[in-house]
Short mmCIF file of C-alpha atoms in Angstrom, two decimals:
data_model
loop_
_atom_site.label_atom_id
_atom_site.label_comp_id
_atom_site.label_asym_id
_atom_site.label_seq_id
_atom_site.Cartn_x
_atom_site.Cartn_y
_atom_site.Cartn_z
CA MET A 1103 -5.27 10.32 30.29
CA ALA A 1104 -5.27 7.26 28.07
CA PHE A 1105 -3.16 6.64 24.88
CA LEU A 1106 -3.18 9.82 22.47
CA GLY A 1107 -4.65 7.79 19.63
CA LYS A 1108 -5.59 4.44 18.10
CA GLY A 1109 -2.48 3.36 16.42
CA MET A 1110 0.81 2.47 18.06
CA LEU A 1111 4.29 1.42 16.47
CA VAL A 1112 6.12 -1.14 18.93
CA THR A 1113 9.78 -1.98 18.15
CA PHE A 1114 12.12 -4.32 19.70
CA THR A 1115 15.93 -3.69 19.26
CA GLU A 1116 19.39 -4.68 20.51
CA VAL A 1117 22.89 -3.67 19.50
CA ALA A 1118 26.42 -4.78 20.47
CA PRO A 1119 27.86 -3.85 23.70
CA ASP A 1120 30.26 -1.34 22.31
CA LEU A 1121 27.80 0.37 20.41
CA GLU A 1122 25.42 0.54 23.25
CA ASP A 1123 26.42 4.10 24.37
CA GLU A 1124 26.11 5.73 21.01
CA PHE A 1125 22.71 3.85 20.36
CA ASN A 1126 21.28 5.25 23.37
CA GLU A 1127 22.57 8.95 22.69
CA TRP A 1128 21.04 8.57 19.05
CA TYR A 1129 17.56 7.16 20.39
CA ASN A 1130 17.36 9.95 23.33
CA ARG A 1131 18.75 12.91 21.21
CA GLU A 1132 17.50 12.40 17.53
CA HIS A 1133 15.30 9.36 17.01
CA ILE A 1134 12.28 9.85 19.44
CA ASP A 1135 12.16 13.50 18.59
CA GLU A 1136 12.17 12.76 14.87
CA ARG A 1137 9.37 10.39 14.92
CA VAL A 1138 7.13 12.28 17.46
CA ASN A 1139 7.26 15.26 14.78
CA MET A 1140 6.10 13.30 12.03
CA PRO A 1141 2.48 13.60 10.87
CA GLY A 1142 0.06 11.64 12.93
CA PHE A 1143 2.80 10.84 15.72
CA LYS A 1144 1.70 11.82 19.20
CA ARG A 1145 3.93 10.52 21.64
CA ALA A 1146 6.96 8.21 22.03
CA ARG A 1147 8.52 6.12 24.87
CA ARG A 1148 11.48 3.97 25.21
CA TYR A 1149 12.32 1.07 27.65
CA ILE A 1150 15.06 -1.13 28.89
CA ALA A 1151 14.66 -4.62 30.25
CA ALA A 1152 14.52 -4.52 34.18
CA ASP A 1153 15.11 -8.41 34.92
CA GLY A 1154 16.91 -11.20 33.46
CA GLY A 1155 13.82 -12.97 32.36
CA THR A 1156 13.07 -10.37 29.65
CA LEU A 1157 14.50 -11.68 26.32
CA VAL A 1158 14.87 -8.38 24.13
CA LYS A 1159 16.75 -5.56 26.16
CA TYR A 1160 14.91 -2.48 24.47
CA PHE A 1161 11.58 -2.06 23.48
CA ALA A 1162 9.81 1.44 22.27
CA THR A 1163 6.36 2.62 21.79
CA TYR A 1164 5.06 5.47 19.26
CA GLU A 1165 1.34 6.39 19.67
CA THR A 1166 -0.26 7.65 16.31
CA GLU A 1167 -3.63 9.11 15.63
CA VAL A 1168 -4.65 5.95 13.50
CA VAL A 1169 -2.33 2.78 12.67
CA GLU A 1170 -2.54 3.99 8.81
CA ASP A 1171 -0.23 6.78 9.82
CA LEU A 1172 2.37 4.27 9.93
CA SER A 1173 1.94 3.46 6.42
CA ALA A 1174 1.73 7.23 5.27
CA PRO A 1175 3.57 8.58 2.21
CA ALA A 1176 5.72 11.07 4.48
CA TYR A 1177 6.81 8.29 6.98
CA MET A 1178 7.52 5.92 4.04
CA GLU A 1179 9.76 8.46 2.70
CA LEU A 1180 11.73 8.92 6.04
CA LEU A 1181 12.13 5.05 6.27
CA ALA A 1182 13.38 4.95 2.78
CA ASP A 1183 15.74 7.76 3.27
CA GLN A 1184 17.18 7.85 7.12
CA SER A 1185 19.41 10.50 8.41
CA PRO A 1186 23.03 9.68 8.54
CA TRP A 1187 23.13 8.86 12.15
CA SER A 1188 20.12 6.52 11.70
CA LYS A 1189 21.68 4.91 9.00
CA LYS A 1190 24.97 4.15 11.05
CA ILE A 1191 22.96 2.87 14.17
CA MET A 1192 20.17 0.99 12.44
CA ALA A 1193 22.90 -0.97 10.21
CA GLN A 1194 24.45 -2.20 13.41
CA PHE A 1195 21.15 -3.84 15.08
CA THR A 1196 21.75 -7.29 16.29
CA HIS A 1197 18.18 -7.59 16.76
CA PHE A 1198 15.01 -5.66 15.52
CA ASP A 1199 11.35 -6.35 15.49
CA ARG A 1200 8.70 -4.04 14.19
CA LEU A 1201 4.88 -4.25 14.86
CA THR A 1202 2.19 -1.55 13.87
CA CYS A 1203 -0.66 -2.15 16.16
CA ARG A 1204 -4.26 -1.14 16.41
CA ILE A 1205 -5.18 -0.35 20.03
CA ALA A 1206 -8.07 -2.67 20.52
CA VAL A 1207 -8.44 -2.15 24.27
CA ASP A 1208 -7.23 1.06 26.18
CA ARG A 1209 -7.53 1.16 29.93
CA THR A 1210 -4.22 3.16 30.37
CA HIS A 1211 -4.09 6.23 32.75
CA GLY A 1212 -1.14 8.43 32.54
CA VAL A 1213 2.61 7.72 32.41
CA THR A 1214 4.33 5.06 34.60
CA GLY A 1215 7.94 4.25 35.25
CA ALA A 1216 7.73 0.48 34.36
CA ALA A 1217 5.90 -1.71 31.83
CA GLY A 1218 5.12 -5.31 31.57
CA LEU A 1219 4.57 -6.79 28.10
CA ILE A 1220 2.96 -10.19 27.00
CA ARG A 1221 3.44 -11.25 23.30
CA LEU A 1222 1.07 -13.78 22.12
CA PHE A 1223 -0.04 -15.62 18.67
CA PRO A 1224 -3.88 -15.70 19.16
CA ASP A 1225 -6.00 -18.46 17.44
CA PRO A 1226 -7.28 -17.20 14.44
CA THR A 1227 -10.70 -18.59 15.25
CA ARG A 1228 -10.98 -17.36 18.69
CA MET A 1229 -9.81 -13.75 18.35
CA ASP A 1230 -13.15 -12.14 18.88
CA ALA A 1231 -13.63 -14.19 22.06
CA LEU A 1232 -10.22 -13.45 23.33
CA ARG A 1233 -10.65 -10.00 22.57
CA ASP A 1234 -13.77 -9.88 24.54
CA TRP A 1235 -12.73 -11.70 27.54
CA LEU A 1236 -9.42 -9.20 27.72
CA ARG A 1237 -11.69 -6.08 27.44
CA ASP A 1238 -14.30 -7.06 29.76
CA GLU A 1239 -12.88 -9.30 32.32
CA ARG A 1240 -9.02 -9.66 32.47
CA LEU A 1241 -7.65 -6.27 31.85
CA PRO A 1242 -9.91 -4.61 34.39
CA ALA A 1243 -8.68 -7.16 37.02
CA VAL A 1244 -5.26 -6.52 35.70
CA CYS A 1245 -5.70 -2.72 36.42
CA ALA A 1246 -7.24 -3.41 39.81
CA ARG A 1247 -3.99 -5.05 41.32
CA GLN A 1248 -1.44 -3.21 43.58
CA ASP A 1249 0.66 -0.71 41.96
CA VAL A 1250 -0.76 -1.33 38.26
CA ILE A 1251 -2.00 1.91 36.60
CA GLY A 1252 -3.34 0.58 33.41
CA ALA A 1253 -3.45 -1.84 30.62
CA ALA A 1254 -3.81 -2.08 26.78
CA LEU A 1255 -4.39 -4.49 24.10
CA LEU A 1256 -2.61 -3.81 20.89
CA GLU A 1257 -3.14 -5.93 17.73
CA ASN A 1258 -0.56 -6.01 14.84
CA ASP A 1259 -1.88 -4.83 11.65
CA LEU A 1260 0.05 -6.80 8.97
CA GLY A 1261 -1.09 -5.08 6.03
CA VAL A 1262 0.20 -1.66 7.61
CA SER A 1263 3.28 -3.29 8.82
CA ASN A 1264 4.45 -4.79 5.37
CA VAL A 1265 4.36 -1.24 3.70
CA GLY A 1266 6.87 -0.11 6.36
CA TRP A 1267 8.92 -3.05 5.98
CA VAL A 1268 9.07 -2.85 2.26
CA ALA A 1269 9.77 0.99 2.40
CA ALA A 1270 12.75 0.04 4.70
CA GLY A 1271 14.19 -2.15 2.03
CA ASN A 1272 13.27 -5.29 3.75
CA GLU A 1273 11.58 -8.44 2.13
CA ILE A 1274 8.00 -9.58 3.59
CA PRO A 1275 8.57 -12.62 6.07
CA ALA A 1276 6.91 -15.56 4.26
CA ASP A 1277 5.86 -17.29 7.67
CA GLN A 1278 3.80 -14.13 9.12
CA LYS A 1279 1.25 -14.64 11.71
CA VAL A 1280 -0.97 -12.08 13.57
CA GLU A 1281 0.82 -11.05 17.07
CA TRP A 1282 -0.92 -9.47 19.82
CA LEU A 1283 0.66 -7.52 22.51
CA ILE A 1284 -0.62 -7.08 26.02
CA LEU A 1285 0.81 -3.81 27.67
CA VAL A 1286 0.78 -3.29 31.62
CA ASP A 1287 1.46 0.00 33.12
CA ALA A 1288 3.02 -0.30 36.73
CA THR A 1289 5.02 1.71 39.00
CA THR A 1290 7.74 -0.80 39.58
CA PRO A 1291 8.94 -3.59 37.40
CA ALA A 1292 8.12 -6.26 39.62
CA ALA A 1293 4.52 -5.19 39.75
CA ALA A 1294 4.44 -5.15 36.10
CA ARG A 1295 6.07 -8.68 35.82
CA GLY A 1296 3.52 -10.02 38.37
CA ALA A 1297 0.50 -8.60 36.83
CA ALA A 1298 1.59 -9.75 33.25
CA GLU A 1299 2.09 -13.23 34.67
CA TRP A 1300 -1.10 -13.34 36.47
CA ALA A 1301 -2.85 -12.19 33.22
CA VAL A 1302 -1.97 -15.04 31.46
CA GLY A 1303 -1.28 -17.61 34.05
CA GLY A 1304 -2.52 -21.02 34.80
CA GLU A 1305 -5.30 -22.21 32.59
CA ALA A 1306 -6.31 -18.68 31.92
CA LEU A 1307 -5.84 -18.98 28.07
CA ALA A 1308 -6.88 -22.60 27.55
CA PRO A 1309 -10.36 -21.49 26.50
CA PHE A 1310 -8.65 -19.61 23.74
CA GLY A 1311 -6.51 -22.26 22.43
CA LEU A 1312 -3.34 -20.96 24.07
CA SER A 1313 -1.54 -21.61 27.20
CA GLY A 1314 0.79 -19.70 29.37
CA SER A 1315 3.92 -21.33 28.08
CA GLY A 1316 3.21 -20.19 24.58
CA VAL A 1317 3.48 -16.59 25.44
CA ASP A 1318 6.63 -14.34 26.09
CA ILE A 1319 6.58 -12.03 29.22
CA GLY A 1320 9.09 -9.04 29.73
CA ALA A 1321 9.53 -6.50 32.32
CA TYR A 1322 11.19 -3.08 31.51
CA SER A 1323 11.83 0.10 32.98
CA LEU A 1324 11.05 3.60 31.35
CA LEU A 1325 14.34 5.18 29.80
CA PHE A 1326 13.05 8.46 27.92
CA GLY A 1327 9.81 9.63 26.26
CA ASN A 1328 8.52 12.91 24.51
CA GLN A 1329 5.46 14.11 22.93
CA ARG A 1330 4.07 17.17 20.66
#
C-alpha cells in the first residue's frame, strides 16, 4: 500500500536532553493521536536519528488526503490553541522546522522500520526535468536496491505552509525557498542511508543545477506511528 493521501506534513524537532523523556511521552501519548484524528489526516509516524551523520534528531510525517488539509480552518484553530501539554513542550523546542508537502511521486509500499531522508532546494528553472527524472529513472532504481521497500518525492507548498506559520503565531521567513524531500523506506538505517547517498551521489544531480554536496542526507529509525 502506498501513502494514504496526496499531502504530507513533515516536521523536524529537537529539545534539551533534560526534557527528552517528557517530549517523547507527549509525542507518543497525545500529539500523534491528536493529529491523526483531525479532518483530512490519515496516518502519522515519528522517527529518531540513527547515526551521527544525521543533523536533526527527530522527524515526523503526517499523511493527509490533500495538502490543503494542512491549511484547513479546523487545523488552523488547533494550531492557534494547543493543549496545555503541547504548549509546555512546544515552547521548549530547541529546533523546529515544518514543511507542508504535495506528494509528487509515490513509490512507497507498506511500513518499514527505517527511513532515509534527502533535503534539497531545486533550481526553479529545472524543477520539471528533475521531477521527471526522479519519477521515471532514479526512484525506481532506488526501490530496486537491496533492503529498500519504497521511495517518494515530497514538494513543499509554501502557500499552504505560510498559513500554518501565521496560525501558530510565527512570522513568515523572508528568505523562503521551495524545498523538496526525497524519502526512502528501508528495512535498516544503513540500507536507507546507502540508498539515499547513491540516489544523489557523484554527478547525478549536475544536469539539474545541483551537486551532491548541496543536499542534506539523514538516516532514521521508526519510533511510533498511528492511523485512523
